[in-house]
Short mmCIF file of C-alpha atoms in Angstrom, two decimals:
data_model
loop_
_atom_site.label_atom_id
_atom_site.label_comp_id
_atom_site.label_asym_id
_atom_site.label_seq_id
_atom_site.Cartn_x
_atom_site.Cartn_y
_atom_site.Cartn_z
CA MET A 17 -13.81 -141.89 -190.94
CA PRO A 18 -14.06 -138.29 -192.25
CA GLY A 19 -11.10 -136.04 -191.63
CA ASP A 20 -12.81 -132.95 -190.20
CA PHE A 21 -14.54 -132.43 -186.83
CA GLY A 22 -18.01 -131.81 -188.28
CA GLY A 23 -17.77 -134.80 -190.50
CA ARG A 24 -16.78 -137.05 -187.63
CA ILE A 25 -19.72 -135.90 -185.59
CA VAL A 26 -22.09 -136.65 -188.43
CA TYR A 27 -20.44 -140.04 -188.84
CA LEU A 28 -20.79 -140.89 -185.14
CA LEU A 29 -24.42 -139.83 -185.20
CA GLN A 30 -25.11 -141.98 -188.22
CA GLN A 31 -23.37 -144.96 -186.66
CA TYR A 32 -24.43 -144.58 -183.07
CA GLY A 33 -27.44 -142.23 -183.10
CA GLY A 34 -29.65 -145.02 -181.75
CA SER A 35 -27.24 -145.81 -178.92
CA PHE A 36 -27.07 -142.17 -177.91
CA LEU A 37 -30.86 -141.93 -177.89
CA LYS A 38 -31.16 -145.10 -175.86
CA GLY A 39 -28.56 -143.83 -173.40
CA ALA A 40 -30.41 -140.53 -173.11
CA GLY A 41 -33.65 -142.45 -172.54
CA VAL A 42 -32.12 -144.48 -169.72
CA THR A 43 -30.74 -141.29 -168.17
CA MET A 44 -34.15 -139.63 -168.29
CA VAL A 45 -36.02 -142.62 -166.90
CA ILE A 46 -33.67 -142.92 -163.94
CA ALA A 47 -33.68 -139.16 -163.33
CA LEU A 48 -37.48 -138.84 -163.55
CA VAL A 49 -38.33 -141.88 -161.46
CA GLY A 50 -35.58 -141.08 -158.95
CA THR A 51 -36.73 -137.48 -158.59
CA PHE A 52 -40.37 -138.49 -158.24
CA ILE A 53 -39.78 -141.15 -155.58
CA GLY A 54 -37.17 -138.93 -153.94
CA CYS A 55 -39.71 -136.12 -153.69
CA LEU A 56 -42.21 -138.47 -152.05
CA ILE A 57 -39.60 -139.61 -149.53
CA GLY A 58 -38.60 -136.00 -148.94
CA PHE A 59 -42.20 -134.84 -148.49
CA VAL A 60 -42.91 -137.49 -145.89
CA ALA A 61 -39.62 -136.91 -144.08
CA GLY A 62 -40.08 -133.14 -144.17
CA ILE A 63 -43.64 -133.37 -142.86
CA ILE A 64 -42.59 -135.62 -139.99
CA GLN A 65 -39.77 -133.24 -139.12
CA THR A 66 -42.22 -130.38 -138.74
CA ILE A 67 -44.81 -132.15 -136.55
CA PRO A 68 -45.08 -129.89 -133.51
CA VAL A 69 -44.44 -131.46 -130.13
CA GLU A 70 -46.61 -130.01 -127.39
CA LYS A 71 -46.16 -130.24 -123.69
CA LYS A 72 -49.52 -131.86 -123.20
CA ASP A 73 -48.74 -134.73 -125.58
CA SER A 74 -48.25 -138.11 -123.96
CA VAL A 75 -44.75 -139.41 -123.21
CA VAL A 76 -45.24 -142.27 -125.69
CA LYS A 77 -46.09 -139.94 -128.57
CA ARG A 78 -43.20 -137.67 -127.76
CA GLY A 79 -40.83 -140.61 -127.44
CA ILE A 80 -41.82 -142.13 -130.77
CA LEU A 81 -41.60 -138.77 -132.50
CA TRP A 82 -38.16 -138.17 -131.04
CA ILE A 83 -36.89 -141.55 -132.28
CA VAL A 84 -38.39 -141.14 -135.76
CA LYS A 85 -37.02 -137.62 -136.09
CA PHE A 86 -33.59 -138.85 -134.94
CA ILE A 87 -33.55 -141.62 -137.54
CA LEU A 88 -34.60 -139.16 -140.24
CA ASN A 89 -31.82 -136.79 -139.21
CA VAL A 90 -29.27 -139.59 -139.50
CA TYR A 91 -30.64 -140.53 -142.92
CA VAL A 92 -30.48 -136.98 -144.19
CA GLU A 93 -27.00 -136.30 -142.87
CA VAL A 94 -25.51 -139.59 -144.10
CA PHE A 95 -26.89 -139.47 -147.62
CA ARG A 96 -26.29 -135.78 -148.07
CA GLY A 97 -22.83 -136.07 -146.63
CA THR A 98 -21.39 -138.86 -148.79
CA PRO A 99 -20.84 -138.97 -152.57
CA MET A 100 -23.52 -140.70 -154.61
CA MET A 101 -20.85 -142.57 -156.55
CA ALA A 102 -19.47 -144.07 -153.34
CA GLN A 103 -23.02 -144.86 -152.18
CA ALA A 104 -23.68 -146.66 -155.45
CA MET A 105 -20.64 -148.89 -154.98
CA PHE A 106 -21.38 -149.37 -151.28
CA ILE A 107 -25.03 -150.30 -151.73
CA TYR A 108 -24.80 -152.29 -154.94
CA PHE A 109 -21.77 -154.39 -154.04
CA GLY A 110 -22.23 -154.22 -150.28
CA SER A 111 -25.77 -155.58 -150.37
CA ALA A 112 -24.55 -158.62 -152.26
CA ALA A 113 -21.43 -159.19 -150.15
CA VAL A 114 -22.83 -158.53 -146.67
CA PHE A 115 -26.54 -159.24 -146.81
CA ASN A 116 -26.49 -161.63 -149.72
CA ILE A 117 -29.15 -159.56 -151.44
CA ASN A 118 -28.78 -159.66 -155.17
CA MET A 119 -30.13 -156.33 -156.22
CA SER A 120 -30.79 -155.92 -159.88
CA MET A 121 -28.71 -153.16 -161.40
CA TRP A 122 -31.85 -151.24 -162.24
CA PHE A 123 -33.33 -151.50 -158.79
CA ALA A 124 -30.02 -150.30 -157.36
CA ALA A 125 -30.00 -147.35 -159.76
CA PHE A 126 -33.53 -146.20 -158.88
CA PHE A 127 -32.92 -146.86 -155.21
CA ILE A 128 -29.72 -144.83 -155.04
CA VAL A 129 -31.04 -141.82 -156.94
CA SER A 130 -34.34 -141.83 -155.01
CA ILE A 131 -32.79 -142.11 -151.59
CA ASN A 132 -30.29 -139.37 -152.41
CA THR A 133 -32.92 -137.01 -153.73
CA GLY A 134 -35.05 -137.84 -150.70
CA ALA A 135 -32.30 -136.70 -148.36
CA TYR A 136 -32.07 -133.33 -150.07
CA MET A 137 -35.81 -132.97 -150.52
CA ALA A 138 -36.44 -133.67 -146.82
CA GLU A 139 -34.60 -130.49 -145.93
CA THR A 140 -36.14 -128.59 -148.82
CA MET A 141 -39.62 -129.66 -147.75
CA ARG A 142 -38.92 -128.72 -144.16
CA GLY A 143 -37.82 -125.30 -145.35
CA GLY A 144 -40.90 -125.04 -147.57
CA ILE A 145 -43.24 -125.79 -144.69
CA LEU A 146 -41.43 -123.40 -142.34
CA SER A 147 -41.62 -120.66 -144.97
CA ILE A 148 -45.42 -120.59 -144.84
CA ASP A 149 -46.69 -117.81 -142.62
CA GLU A 150 -47.89 -118.88 -139.19
CA GLY A 151 -51.14 -117.05 -139.93
CA GLN A 152 -52.11 -119.71 -142.47
CA THR A 153 -51.95 -122.36 -139.76
CA GLU A 154 -53.90 -120.16 -137.36
CA GLY A 155 -56.54 -119.43 -139.98
CA ALA A 156 -56.98 -123.15 -140.56
CA LYS A 157 -57.07 -123.98 -136.87
CA ALA A 158 -59.59 -121.22 -136.26
CA ILE A 159 -62.13 -122.91 -138.54
CA GLY A 160 -61.58 -126.19 -136.73
CA MET A 161 -59.12 -128.00 -138.98
CA THR A 162 -56.97 -130.69 -137.39
CA HIS A 163 -53.20 -130.70 -137.85
CA VAL A 164 -53.44 -133.22 -140.69
CA GLN A 165 -56.17 -131.25 -142.49
CA THR A 166 -54.24 -128.01 -142.08
CA MET A 167 -51.18 -129.62 -143.62
CA LEU A 168 -53.04 -131.33 -146.43
CA TYR A 169 -55.27 -128.52 -147.63
CA VAL A 170 -53.48 -125.34 -146.63
CA ILE A 171 -49.77 -125.69 -145.86
CA LEU A 172 -48.54 -128.38 -148.26
CA PRO A 173 -50.07 -126.96 -151.45
CA GLN A 174 -48.35 -123.66 -150.70
CA ALA A 175 -45.10 -125.24 -149.53
CA ILE A 176 -44.87 -127.43 -152.62
CA ARG A 177 -45.51 -124.44 -154.87
CA ASN A 178 -42.70 -122.60 -153.11
CA ILE A 179 -40.22 -125.44 -153.49
CA MET A 180 -41.00 -126.08 -157.17
CA PRO A 181 -37.78 -124.34 -158.27
CA GLN A 182 -35.89 -126.64 -155.91
CA ILE A 183 -37.63 -129.71 -157.31
CA GLY A 184 -36.54 -128.52 -160.75
CA ASN A 185 -33.02 -128.13 -159.46
CA ASN A 186 -33.06 -131.68 -158.19
CA LEU A 187 -34.36 -133.07 -161.46
CA ILE A 188 -31.61 -131.32 -163.39
CA ILE A 189 -28.95 -132.44 -160.95
CA ASN A 190 -30.28 -135.99 -161.27
CA ILE A 191 -30.21 -135.91 -165.08
CA LYS A 192 -26.54 -135.04 -164.88
CA ASP A 193 -25.61 -137.17 -161.90
CA THR A 194 -27.02 -140.42 -163.24
CA CYS A 195 -23.66 -140.60 -165.02
CA VAL A 196 -22.10 -141.80 -161.78
CA LEU A 197 -24.27 -144.90 -162.06
CA SER A 198 -22.13 -146.03 -164.98
CA ILE A 199 -19.83 -147.27 -162.25
CA ILE A 200 -22.24 -150.08 -161.40
CA GLY A 201 -22.76 -150.84 -165.08
CA ILE A 202 -25.89 -148.89 -165.99
CA VAL A 203 -25.67 -148.08 -169.69
CA GLU A 204 -26.92 -144.52 -169.60
CA LEU A 205 -25.79 -141.58 -171.69
CA PHE A 206 -22.31 -141.24 -170.16
CA TYR A 207 -21.53 -144.96 -170.40
CA THR A 208 -22.76 -145.01 -174.00
CA THR A 209 -20.64 -142.01 -174.90
CA LYS A 210 -17.55 -143.55 -173.36
CA GLY A 211 -18.11 -146.66 -175.45
CA VAL A 212 -18.64 -144.71 -178.66
CA ALA A 213 -15.60 -142.53 -177.94
CA GLY A 214 -13.43 -145.55 -177.33
CA ALA A 215 -14.46 -147.31 -180.51
CA PHE A 216 -12.73 -144.81 -182.81
CA TYR A 217 -10.78 -142.84 -180.30
CA THR A 218 -13.02 -139.80 -180.95
CA TYR A 219 -13.37 -138.51 -177.41
CA PHE A 220 -13.86 -134.86 -178.29
CA GLU A 221 -16.54 -135.54 -180.89
CA ALA A 222 -18.43 -138.10 -178.83
CA PHE A 223 -18.51 -135.93 -175.76
CA THR A 224 -19.54 -132.91 -177.79
CA ILE A 225 -22.60 -134.90 -178.77
CA ALA A 226 -23.15 -136.02 -175.16
CA MET A 227 -22.87 -132.44 -173.87
CA VAL A 228 -25.42 -131.23 -176.39
CA ILE A 229 -27.82 -134.03 -175.49
CA TYR A 230 -27.43 -133.41 -171.75
CA PHE A 231 -28.05 -129.73 -172.29
CA ILE A 232 -31.15 -130.34 -174.39
CA LEU A 233 -32.52 -132.66 -171.69
CA THR A 234 -31.89 -130.28 -168.80
CA PHE A 235 -32.98 -127.17 -170.66
CA THR A 236 -36.22 -128.79 -171.83
CA CYS A 237 -36.98 -129.97 -168.30
CA SER A 238 -36.29 -126.61 -166.75
CA ARG A 239 -38.60 -124.89 -169.26
CA ILE A 240 -41.37 -127.44 -168.72
CA LEU A 241 -41.13 -126.94 -164.95
CA ARG A 242 -41.27 -123.17 -165.34
CA PHE A 243 -44.40 -123.54 -167.40
CA TRP A 244 -45.89 -125.83 -164.78
CA GLU A 245 -45.06 -123.34 -162.04
CA GLY A 246 -46.97 -120.70 -163.95
CA LYS A 247 -49.91 -123.10 -164.20
CA LEU A 248 -49.86 -123.68 -160.44
CA ASP A 249 -50.03 -119.95 -159.82
CA GLY A 250 -53.25 -119.74 -161.78
CA PRO A 251 -54.21 -116.82 -163.98
CA ASP A 252 -53.00 -113.32 -163.13
CA SER A 253 -56.45 -111.88 -163.47
CA TYR A 254 -59.85 -113.10 -162.46
CA ASP A 255 -63.36 -112.72 -163.77
CA LEU A 256 -65.88 -110.85 -161.71
CA ALA A 257 -68.89 -113.04 -161.22
CA THR A 258 -71.37 -110.26 -161.85
CA THR A 259 -72.78 -108.06 -164.54
CA ASP A 260 -73.20 -105.15 -162.17
CA THR A 261 -70.58 -102.62 -163.22
CA LEU A 262 -70.91 -100.76 -159.93
CA ALA A 263 -69.28 -103.74 -158.28
CA TYR A 264 -66.05 -103.17 -160.16
CA THR A 265 -64.49 -100.96 -157.55
CA SER A 266 -63.50 -101.55 -153.99
CA GLY A 267 -65.61 -100.06 -151.24
CA MET A 268 -68.78 -100.96 -153.02
CA LEU A 269 -70.74 -101.49 -149.84
CA LYS A 270 -73.27 -98.73 -149.96
CA TYR A 271 -74.12 -98.52 -146.30
CA SER A 272 -72.85 -94.95 -146.24
CA ASP A 273 -76.24 -93.70 -147.53
CA LYS A 274 -77.93 -95.26 -144.59
CA GLU A 275 -75.56 -93.58 -142.21
CA LYS A 276 -76.37 -90.15 -143.56
CA GLU A 277 -80.05 -90.66 -142.85
CA GLU A 278 -79.34 -91.37 -139.21
CA MET B 16 -81.72 -113.19 -118.82
CA ALA B 17 -80.16 -114.48 -121.97
CA GLU B 18 -78.32 -117.77 -122.15
CA THR B 19 -74.67 -117.70 -121.08
CA LEU B 20 -72.54 -118.89 -123.97
CA LEU B 21 -69.06 -118.43 -122.70
CA GLU B 22 -67.67 -117.98 -119.24
CA ILE B 23 -64.07 -117.10 -118.54
CA ARG B 24 -63.02 -117.90 -114.99
CA HIS B 25 -59.72 -116.91 -113.37
CA LEU B 26 -57.95 -117.08 -116.71
CA SER B 27 -54.20 -116.52 -116.56
CA LYS B 28 -51.54 -116.73 -119.18
CA ALA B 29 -47.80 -116.43 -118.87
CA PHE B 30 -45.14 -116.74 -121.52
CA GLY B 31 -42.28 -118.04 -119.41
CA LYS B 32 -41.90 -115.57 -116.56
CA ASN B 33 -43.77 -112.88 -118.43
CA VAL B 34 -47.32 -112.79 -117.07
CA VAL B 35 -49.66 -111.42 -119.72
CA LEU B 36 -53.07 -112.19 -118.27
CA LYS B 37 -53.93 -112.19 -114.59
CA ASP B 38 -57.09 -113.71 -113.23
CA ILE B 39 -59.48 -112.66 -115.99
CA ASP B 40 -63.18 -113.15 -115.22
CA PHE B 41 -66.07 -112.35 -117.48
CA SER B 42 -68.91 -113.95 -119.37
CA VAL B 43 -70.57 -113.61 -122.74
CA GLN B 44 -74.34 -113.88 -123.12
CA LYS B 45 -75.95 -114.97 -126.35
CA GLY B 46 -76.36 -111.91 -128.57
CA ASP B 47 -73.80 -109.83 -126.71
CA VAL B 48 -71.44 -107.63 -128.67
CA THR B 49 -68.48 -107.17 -126.38
CA SER B 50 -65.74 -104.74 -127.28
CA ILE B 51 -62.39 -105.21 -125.62
CA ILE B 52 -60.39 -102.01 -125.54
CA GLY B 53 -57.09 -101.04 -124.01
CA ALA B 54 -53.55 -100.07 -124.87
CA SER B 55 -51.33 -102.30 -126.98
CA GLY B 56 -49.70 -104.92 -124.81
CA SER B 57 -52.50 -104.95 -122.27
CA GLY B 58 -53.32 -108.56 -123.11
CA LYS B 59 -56.44 -108.08 -125.24
CA SER B 60 -55.32 -110.19 -128.17
CA THR B 61 -53.82 -112.85 -125.92
CA MET B 62 -57.13 -113.20 -124.15
CA LEU B 63 -58.97 -113.63 -127.43
CA ARG B 64 -56.40 -116.15 -128.60
CA CYS B 65 -56.81 -118.06 -125.34
CA ILE B 66 -60.56 -118.22 -125.86
CA ASN B 67 -59.97 -119.84 -129.25
CA LEU B 68 -57.24 -122.07 -127.79
CA LEU B 69 -54.63 -120.65 -130.13
CA GLU B 70 -52.78 -120.05 -126.90
CA THR B 71 -53.04 -122.49 -124.02
CA PRO B 72 -53.96 -120.66 -120.81
CA THR B 73 -51.66 -121.24 -117.87
CA ALA B 74 -54.52 -121.39 -115.41
CA GLY B 75 -58.26 -120.90 -115.20
CA ASP B 76 -61.32 -122.24 -116.96
CA ILE B 77 -63.14 -121.48 -120.17
CA VAL B 78 -66.68 -122.73 -119.90
CA TYR B 79 -68.62 -123.07 -123.12
CA HIS B 80 -72.28 -124.05 -122.83
CA GLY B 81 -71.59 -125.23 -119.30
CA LYS B 82 -68.71 -127.45 -120.37
CA ASN B 83 -65.13 -126.72 -119.38
CA ILE B 84 -63.11 -126.87 -122.57
CA LEU B 85 -59.78 -126.84 -120.77
CA ASP B 86 -60.28 -130.12 -118.90
CA GLY B 87 -58.79 -132.05 -121.81
CA LYS B 88 -61.94 -133.98 -122.72
CA MET B 89 -63.19 -131.58 -125.35
CA ASN B 90 -61.64 -131.75 -128.78
CA ALA B 91 -60.01 -128.42 -129.59
CA ALA B 92 -60.79 -128.65 -133.31
CA SER B 93 -64.52 -129.25 -132.87
CA TYR B 94 -64.73 -126.42 -130.32
CA ARG B 95 -62.94 -124.04 -132.68
CA ALA B 96 -65.38 -124.92 -135.44
CA LYS B 97 -68.11 -123.33 -133.31
CA VAL B 98 -66.09 -120.30 -132.30
CA GLY B 99 -65.18 -118.25 -135.35
CA MET B 100 -62.15 -116.02 -135.46
CA VAL B 101 -61.20 -113.08 -137.66
CA PHE B 102 -57.57 -112.01 -137.55
CA GLN B 103 -55.80 -108.70 -137.91
CA SER B 104 -53.76 -110.09 -140.80
CA PHE B 105 -56.77 -111.81 -142.45
CA ASN B 106 -55.05 -115.20 -142.77
CA LEU B 107 -56.98 -116.18 -145.86
CA PHE B 108 -55.67 -119.35 -147.47
CA ASN B 109 -53.42 -118.08 -150.23
CA ASN B 110 -53.69 -121.22 -152.32
CA MET B 111 -57.45 -120.98 -152.69
CA THR B 112 -59.89 -118.64 -154.37
CA VAL B 113 -62.27 -116.49 -152.36
CA LEU B 114 -65.04 -119.06 -152.80
CA GLU B 115 -62.85 -122.04 -151.88
CA ASN B 116 -61.73 -120.20 -148.75
CA CYS B 117 -65.33 -120.13 -147.60
CA ILE B 118 -66.07 -123.71 -148.66
CA VAL B 119 -63.11 -125.69 -147.39
CA GLY B 120 -64.02 -125.52 -143.70
CA GLN B 121 -67.57 -126.65 -144.36
CA THR B 122 -66.63 -129.63 -146.50
CA LYS B 123 -63.57 -130.77 -144.54
CA VAL B 124 -64.49 -129.89 -140.97
CA LEU B 125 -68.30 -129.97 -140.97
CA LYS B 126 -68.32 -132.72 -143.66
CA MET B 127 -71.01 -130.98 -145.67
CA GLY B 128 -71.64 -131.70 -149.32
CA ARG B 129 -69.87 -129.44 -151.76
CA GLU B 130 -73.03 -128.08 -153.32
CA GLU B 131 -74.62 -127.13 -150.03
CA ALA B 132 -71.35 -125.65 -148.80
CA GLY B 133 -71.07 -123.62 -152.00
CA LYS B 134 -74.58 -122.20 -151.56
CA ASN B 135 -73.88 -121.38 -147.96
CA ALA B 136 -70.59 -119.71 -148.85
CA MET B 137 -72.31 -117.60 -151.49
CA LYS B 138 -74.94 -116.51 -148.97
CA TYR B 139 -72.29 -115.10 -146.65
CA LEU B 140 -70.12 -113.72 -149.43
CA GLU B 141 -73.14 -111.78 -150.61
CA LYS B 142 -73.71 -110.55 -147.09
CA VAL B 143 -70.22 -109.05 -146.95
CA GLY B 144 -70.48 -107.79 -150.52
CA MET B 145 -67.79 -110.04 -151.94
CA ALA B 146 -69.90 -112.29 -154.15
CA PRO B 147 -68.52 -110.85 -157.41
CA TYR B 148 -64.99 -111.77 -156.37
CA ILE B 149 -65.42 -115.50 -155.84
CA ASN B 150 -62.85 -116.38 -158.49
CA ALA B 151 -60.14 -114.09 -157.17
CA LYS B 152 -57.15 -115.29 -155.18
CA PRO B 153 -56.39 -113.45 -151.91
CA ARG B 154 -53.32 -111.79 -153.44
CA GLN B 155 -55.53 -110.15 -156.05
CA ILE B 156 -57.87 -108.26 -153.71
CA SER B 157 -57.44 -105.36 -151.33
CA GLY B 158 -57.03 -105.55 -147.57
CA GLY B 159 -60.60 -104.54 -146.79
CA GLN B 160 -61.90 -107.09 -149.27
CA LYS B 161 -59.70 -109.77 -147.73
CA GLN B 162 -61.06 -109.01 -144.30
CA ARG B 163 -64.63 -109.19 -145.59
CA VAL B 164 -63.88 -112.58 -147.12
CA ALA B 165 -62.32 -113.66 -143.82
CA ILE B 166 -65.55 -112.68 -142.07
CA ALA B 167 -67.57 -114.64 -144.63
CA ARG B 168 -65.27 -117.63 -144.14
CA ALA B 169 -65.86 -117.52 -140.39
CA LEU B 170 -69.63 -117.04 -140.83
CA ALA B 171 -69.87 -119.95 -143.26
CA MET B 172 -68.99 -122.26 -140.38
CA GLU B 173 -72.14 -120.90 -138.68
CA PRO B 174 -70.34 -120.24 -135.41
CA GLU B 175 -72.14 -119.43 -132.20
CA VAL B 176 -69.72 -116.71 -131.34
CA LEU B 177 -67.35 -114.73 -133.49
CA LEU B 178 -64.03 -113.37 -132.23
CA PHE B 179 -62.41 -110.38 -133.92
CA ASP B 180 -58.76 -109.70 -133.22
CA GLU B 181 -58.20 -106.08 -134.25
CA PRO B 182 -59.97 -106.65 -137.56
CA THR B 183 -59.21 -103.18 -138.92
CA SER B 184 -55.74 -102.44 -137.59
CA ALA B 185 -54.02 -103.41 -140.84
CA LEU B 186 -56.34 -101.37 -143.05
CA ASP B 187 -56.39 -97.84 -144.42
CA PRO B 188 -59.23 -95.54 -143.27
CA GLN B 189 -61.48 -96.18 -146.25
CA MET B 190 -61.25 -99.93 -145.86
CA VAL B 191 -61.77 -99.69 -142.12
CA GLY B 192 -65.20 -98.30 -142.91
CA GLU B 193 -66.24 -101.13 -145.19
CA VAL B 194 -65.19 -103.77 -142.67
CA LEU B 195 -66.80 -102.04 -139.69
CA GLU B 196 -70.06 -101.74 -141.62
CA VAL B 197 -70.11 -105.50 -142.09
CA ILE B 198 -69.49 -106.07 -138.39
CA LYS B 199 -72.17 -103.55 -137.51
CA LYS B 200 -74.63 -105.37 -139.72
CA LEU B 201 -73.83 -108.62 -137.95
CA ALA B 202 -74.38 -106.94 -134.60
CA GLU B 203 -77.80 -105.79 -135.73
CA GLU B 204 -78.64 -109.35 -136.72
CA GLY B 205 -77.88 -110.55 -133.20
CA MET B 206 -74.58 -112.31 -133.80
CA THR B 207 -72.65 -112.90 -130.58
CA MET B 208 -69.31 -111.20 -130.97
CA LEU B 209 -66.15 -110.41 -129.05
CA ILE B 210 -64.20 -107.60 -130.67
CA VAL B 211 -60.72 -106.46 -129.77
CA THR B 212 -60.49 -103.01 -131.29
CA HIS B 213 -58.84 -99.61 -131.25
CA GLU B 214 -61.85 -98.02 -132.97
CA MET B 215 -63.37 -96.25 -129.98
CA ALA B 216 -66.32 -94.71 -131.80
CA PHE B 217 -67.19 -98.11 -133.19
CA ALA B 218 -66.92 -99.76 -129.76
CA ARG B 219 -69.19 -97.07 -128.32
CA ASP B 220 -71.84 -97.29 -131.04
CA VAL B 221 -71.99 -100.98 -131.78
CA SER B 222 -71.26 -102.91 -128.62
CA SER B 223 -73.61 -103.83 -125.83
CA HIS B 224 -70.76 -104.36 -123.44
CA VAL B 225 -67.29 -102.83 -123.14
CA VAL B 226 -64.29 -104.34 -121.39
CA TYR B 227 -61.28 -102.13 -120.69
CA MET B 228 -58.05 -104.00 -120.12
CA ALA B 229 -54.81 -102.67 -118.67
CA ASN B 230 -51.66 -104.56 -117.72
CA GLY B 231 -53.22 -107.98 -118.11
CA VAL B 232 -56.30 -107.41 -115.96
CA ILE B 233 -59.81 -106.18 -116.63
CA ALA B 234 -59.65 -102.67 -115.22
CA GLU B 235 -63.28 -101.87 -115.86
CA GLU B 236 -66.28 -103.27 -117.66
CA GLY B 237 -69.76 -102.09 -118.29
CA THR B 238 -72.14 -100.69 -120.85
CA PRO B 239 -70.64 -98.42 -123.50
CA GLN B 240 -72.59 -95.46 -122.09
CA GLN B 241 -71.11 -95.95 -118.66
CA ILE B 242 -67.52 -96.65 -119.81
CA PHE B 243 -67.33 -93.82 -122.31
CA ALA B 244 -69.38 -91.21 -120.47
CA GLU B 245 -68.43 -91.80 -116.86
CA PRO B 246 -65.46 -94.12 -116.46
CA ARG B 247 -64.88 -94.97 -112.83
CA ASN B 248 -61.34 -96.27 -113.03
CA PRO B 249 -58.74 -93.49 -113.42
CA LEU B 250 -56.84 -95.71 -115.87
CA THR B 251 -59.88 -95.93 -118.10
CA LYS B 252 -60.36 -92.18 -117.92
CA GLU B 253 -56.79 -91.52 -118.90
CA PHE B 254 -56.92 -94.03 -121.75
CA LEU B 255 -60.13 -92.63 -123.20
CA ASN B 256 -58.92 -89.05 -122.81
CA ARG B 257 -56.07 -89.76 -125.19
CA PHE B 258 -58.60 -90.70 -127.85
CA THR B 259 -61.04 -87.87 -127.38
CA LYS B 260 -58.29 -85.27 -127.33
CA GLY B 261 -56.66 -86.69 -130.45
#
């Protein structure tokens, strides 16, 4: 074991570089899958939350909507309002003890991260939908679109674009928070680092490496998402579909000549 | 006598205790260009929005081609597809290009093929002079251009009647001109239109029928010549005076 800090880091990397990479891989897989499924859950929950209830709707429809919205509210409040670490213990060990369901560790990991992200994304999605100007809905209705069509083609594409920064936030939070899953035995980056640190009692060095890896992961993801956001916005300029240079200015309708003749 | 397209009977609308429209009665013949004038808050826009079912009337009937659309049997979406609407704030779909804005209703609502819808969209975009801008997003064009695209979007659905809710109120004077010219052109082609407007000269020159609204009722209606030259209702006289003096 080298005597200086730098040397020890190099040594740890040489000895455990593969383990660190594997841990980072596990972290990323859980974070990416969890965020993706969580977003889907959140989208659906958010959309249901924003279904308008009209007076003329039948009692049955209103009743069902009320119940579904109530359940979704409970879901959001419970999973937002309790720590993910406690949820992990509760779900992983509780499912075995109470319901006799033997969840695989992996399934539990994906499940917990997804359901947590979903709870946050439900509110984010609701906010995203509410942020879209009422005029967009009216414009869509005015050309005869149904509620579902309006949502699908007009509101959701804009809402999702608007909540992209929040999706990025969630991904980054998930990359970091997967470390709580070490409590149910998932060997992700944090668990790996703890093991490496314990082997030679090199906590500072091992966690320096872990910090750098975490930062690289989150920073890369945030940049990729920024780039993707830019892509969604489309180009800043547009090509005029004409060769007529007179068309390059506004007010090109030349009816004014006709008016003068009158 | 031309065919009656739309008949409004005893239409009332209240928001809570606030009564906005009281017992409105009038009809629209095919080819009519009806201007609805009146002070802000007189219920003009609400009436137009009721006709397109964006607001649900509290009482009364809206009869379209002899069928009452308020009896609950008619599907609101399919009715709206035949009654086009142009808004004060344009309401173009911000996530689509100019061309897509004019296509989406045809493919999704009328279930037309994309190619045919594209051709149709181009026809109307050319009519409003926006064909060169098909690749632009709404945020990249000016207000007058947006409104012209909104008109093309409504026309692409080939509606039987077109409703305009203060189409030029959010525009500067130069853009007002370009939008009014488009509407004028449509009037000359025989499009049936209902126009809520504050442009008195336009209402006088273009419409075949003028409705003056005050305090939620139709105070006076008639031909533009009659309304503008010899208004019978003192309210109408006073309202028009404010414009001619200005």
